[in-house]
XYZ file of C-alpha atoms in Angstrom:
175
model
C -6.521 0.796 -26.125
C -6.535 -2.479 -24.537
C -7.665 -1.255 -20.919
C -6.166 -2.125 -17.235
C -7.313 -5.536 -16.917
C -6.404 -5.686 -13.420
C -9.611 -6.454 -11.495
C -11.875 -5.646 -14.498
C -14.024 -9.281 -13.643
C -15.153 -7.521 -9.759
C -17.817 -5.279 -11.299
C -16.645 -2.672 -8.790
C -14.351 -0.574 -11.047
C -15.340 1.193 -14.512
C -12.852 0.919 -17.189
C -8.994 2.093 -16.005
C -9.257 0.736 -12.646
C -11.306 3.437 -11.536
C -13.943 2.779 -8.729
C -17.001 3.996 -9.849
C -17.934 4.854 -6.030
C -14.929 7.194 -4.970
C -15.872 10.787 -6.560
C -13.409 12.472 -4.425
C -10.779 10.323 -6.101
C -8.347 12.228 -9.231
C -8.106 10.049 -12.225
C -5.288 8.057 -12.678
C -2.924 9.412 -16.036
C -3.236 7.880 -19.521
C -3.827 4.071 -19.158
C -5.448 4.237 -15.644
C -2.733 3.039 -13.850
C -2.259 5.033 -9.877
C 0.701 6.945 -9.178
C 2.778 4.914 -6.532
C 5.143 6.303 -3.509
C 7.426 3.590 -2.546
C 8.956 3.319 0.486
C 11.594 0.570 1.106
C 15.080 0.656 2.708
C 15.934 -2.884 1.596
C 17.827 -2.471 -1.514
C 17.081 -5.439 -2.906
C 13.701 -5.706 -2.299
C 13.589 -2.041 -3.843
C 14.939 -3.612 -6.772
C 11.913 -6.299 -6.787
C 9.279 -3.874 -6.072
C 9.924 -1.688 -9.057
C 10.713 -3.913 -11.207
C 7.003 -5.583 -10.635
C 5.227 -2.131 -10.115
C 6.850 -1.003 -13.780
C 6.238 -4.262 -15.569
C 2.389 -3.931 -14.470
C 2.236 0.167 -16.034
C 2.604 1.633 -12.544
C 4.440 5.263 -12.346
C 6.611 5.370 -9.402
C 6.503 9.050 -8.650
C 9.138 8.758 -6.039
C 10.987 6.726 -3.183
C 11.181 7.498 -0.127
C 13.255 5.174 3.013
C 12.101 6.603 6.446
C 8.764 7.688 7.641
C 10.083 11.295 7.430
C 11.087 11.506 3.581
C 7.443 9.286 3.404
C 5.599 12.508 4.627
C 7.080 14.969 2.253
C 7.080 13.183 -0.338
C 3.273 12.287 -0.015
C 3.322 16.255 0.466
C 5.100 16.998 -2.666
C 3.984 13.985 -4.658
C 0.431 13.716 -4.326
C 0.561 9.950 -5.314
C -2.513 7.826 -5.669
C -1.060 4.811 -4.253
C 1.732 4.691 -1.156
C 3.349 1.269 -1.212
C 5.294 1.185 2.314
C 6.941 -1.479 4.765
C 5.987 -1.131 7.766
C 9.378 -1.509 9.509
C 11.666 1.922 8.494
C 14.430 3.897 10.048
C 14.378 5.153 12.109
C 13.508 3.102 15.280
C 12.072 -0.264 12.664
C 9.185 -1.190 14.375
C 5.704 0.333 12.929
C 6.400 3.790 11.248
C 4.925 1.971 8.105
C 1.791 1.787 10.337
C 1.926 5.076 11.833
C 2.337 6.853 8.133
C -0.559 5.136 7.020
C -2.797 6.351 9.505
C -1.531 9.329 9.134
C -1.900 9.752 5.590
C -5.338 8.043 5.716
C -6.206 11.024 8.118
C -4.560 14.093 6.349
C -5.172 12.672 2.795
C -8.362 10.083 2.450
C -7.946 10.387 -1.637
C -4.262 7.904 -1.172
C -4.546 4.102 -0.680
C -1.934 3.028 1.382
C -0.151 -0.807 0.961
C 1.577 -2.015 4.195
C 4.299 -4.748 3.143
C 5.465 -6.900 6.216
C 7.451 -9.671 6.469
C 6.134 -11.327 9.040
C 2.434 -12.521 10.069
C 2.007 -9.676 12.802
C -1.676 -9.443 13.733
C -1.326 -6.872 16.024
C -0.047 -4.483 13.692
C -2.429 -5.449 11.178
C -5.330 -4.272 13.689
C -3.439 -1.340 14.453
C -3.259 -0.264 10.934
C -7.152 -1.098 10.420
C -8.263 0.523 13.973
C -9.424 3.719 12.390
C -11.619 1.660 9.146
C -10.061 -0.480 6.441
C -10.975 1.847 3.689
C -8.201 2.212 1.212
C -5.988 0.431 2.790
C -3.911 -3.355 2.313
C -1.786 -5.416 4.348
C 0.222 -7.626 2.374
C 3.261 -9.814 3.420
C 6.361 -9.337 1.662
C 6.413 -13.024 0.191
C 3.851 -11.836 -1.877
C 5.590 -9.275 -3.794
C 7.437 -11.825 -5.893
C 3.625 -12.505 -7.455
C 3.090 -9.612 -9.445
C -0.518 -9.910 -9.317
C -0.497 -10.036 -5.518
C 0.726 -6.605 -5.606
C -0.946 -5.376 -8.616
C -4.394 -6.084 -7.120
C -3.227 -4.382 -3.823
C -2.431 -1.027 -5.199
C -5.669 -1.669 -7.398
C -7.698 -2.179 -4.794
C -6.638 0.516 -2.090
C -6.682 3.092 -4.946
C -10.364 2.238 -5.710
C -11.282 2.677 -1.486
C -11.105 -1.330 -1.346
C -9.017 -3.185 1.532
C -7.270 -6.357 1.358
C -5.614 -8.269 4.343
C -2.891 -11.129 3.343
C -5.298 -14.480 4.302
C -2.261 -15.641 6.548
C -2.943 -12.251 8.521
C -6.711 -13.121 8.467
C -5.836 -16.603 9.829
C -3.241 -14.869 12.637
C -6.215 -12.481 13.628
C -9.320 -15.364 13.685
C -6.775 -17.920 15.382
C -6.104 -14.989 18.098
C -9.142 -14.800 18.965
């Protein structure tokens, strides 16, 4: 086949996508793609986000639109990947950030992606208090550059992290 070339040039992955350090981690099905959760209430930005996810290979195992349907569905699911924003029903401030960290704790083998739309450093540092392994922070601007988003599911399902550089910039201004 002609192989997952999403971040084959890092040397950090073998062929498929798969980090060669993360034993604990289930390979991905045919074509090395992760299994996403998505979790969106925004219809149209639904729309957007499976429409890039599907047109990169991704399987979207399931949607979810509040941190509680999140939960079970990681439950049920079992994806690789959880793509989430991190401002749901039902109170729309950081239940994105709260699932994470709670899915990071109950089930280290899931990356989690954190879409925002705005530059909130706080939350970013929140999300990152407990270790940055496996986990992204990208603003939702990004999601109309499939890559952007490609290379953040890539990279949390391989135990990387990535931080959107205007979050970086928030969090070193802040300082």
């Amino acid at each position: 086949g002609s192989g997952c070339g999403i971040g084959a040039s890092d040397g950090h992955r073998k062929a498929g996508g798969i980090d060669v350090m993360s034993e604990e981690r289930p390979a991905s099905p045919a074509g090395g793609h992760p299994r996403v959760l998505l979790v969106e209430d925004e219809p149209s930005l639904v729309l957007t986000l499976v429409d890039r996810l599907e047109s990169e290979g991704y399987e979207i195992v399931a949607m979810a639109e509040d941190h509680d349907e999140l939960l079970t569905a990681v439950e049920k699911h079992q994806p690789e990947v959880v793509v989430t924003d991190i401002r749901m029903p039902p109170t729309r401030t950081d239940e994105g950030i709260r699932a994470a960290r709670q899915i990071r704790a109950e089930h280290p083998s899931i990356g989690v992606v954190v879409l925002s739309q705005y530059v909130e450093p706080e939350y970013a540092l929140k999300l990152l208090e407990d270790g940055s392994t496996a986990l992204a922070y990208l603003l939702k601007e990004r999601v109309g550059d499939a890559g952007a988003l490609a290379d953040a599911v890539e990279r949390v399902a391989a135990g990387e992290s990535k931080i959107d550089p205007k979050v970086v910039d928030a969090l070193v201004e802040g300082r």
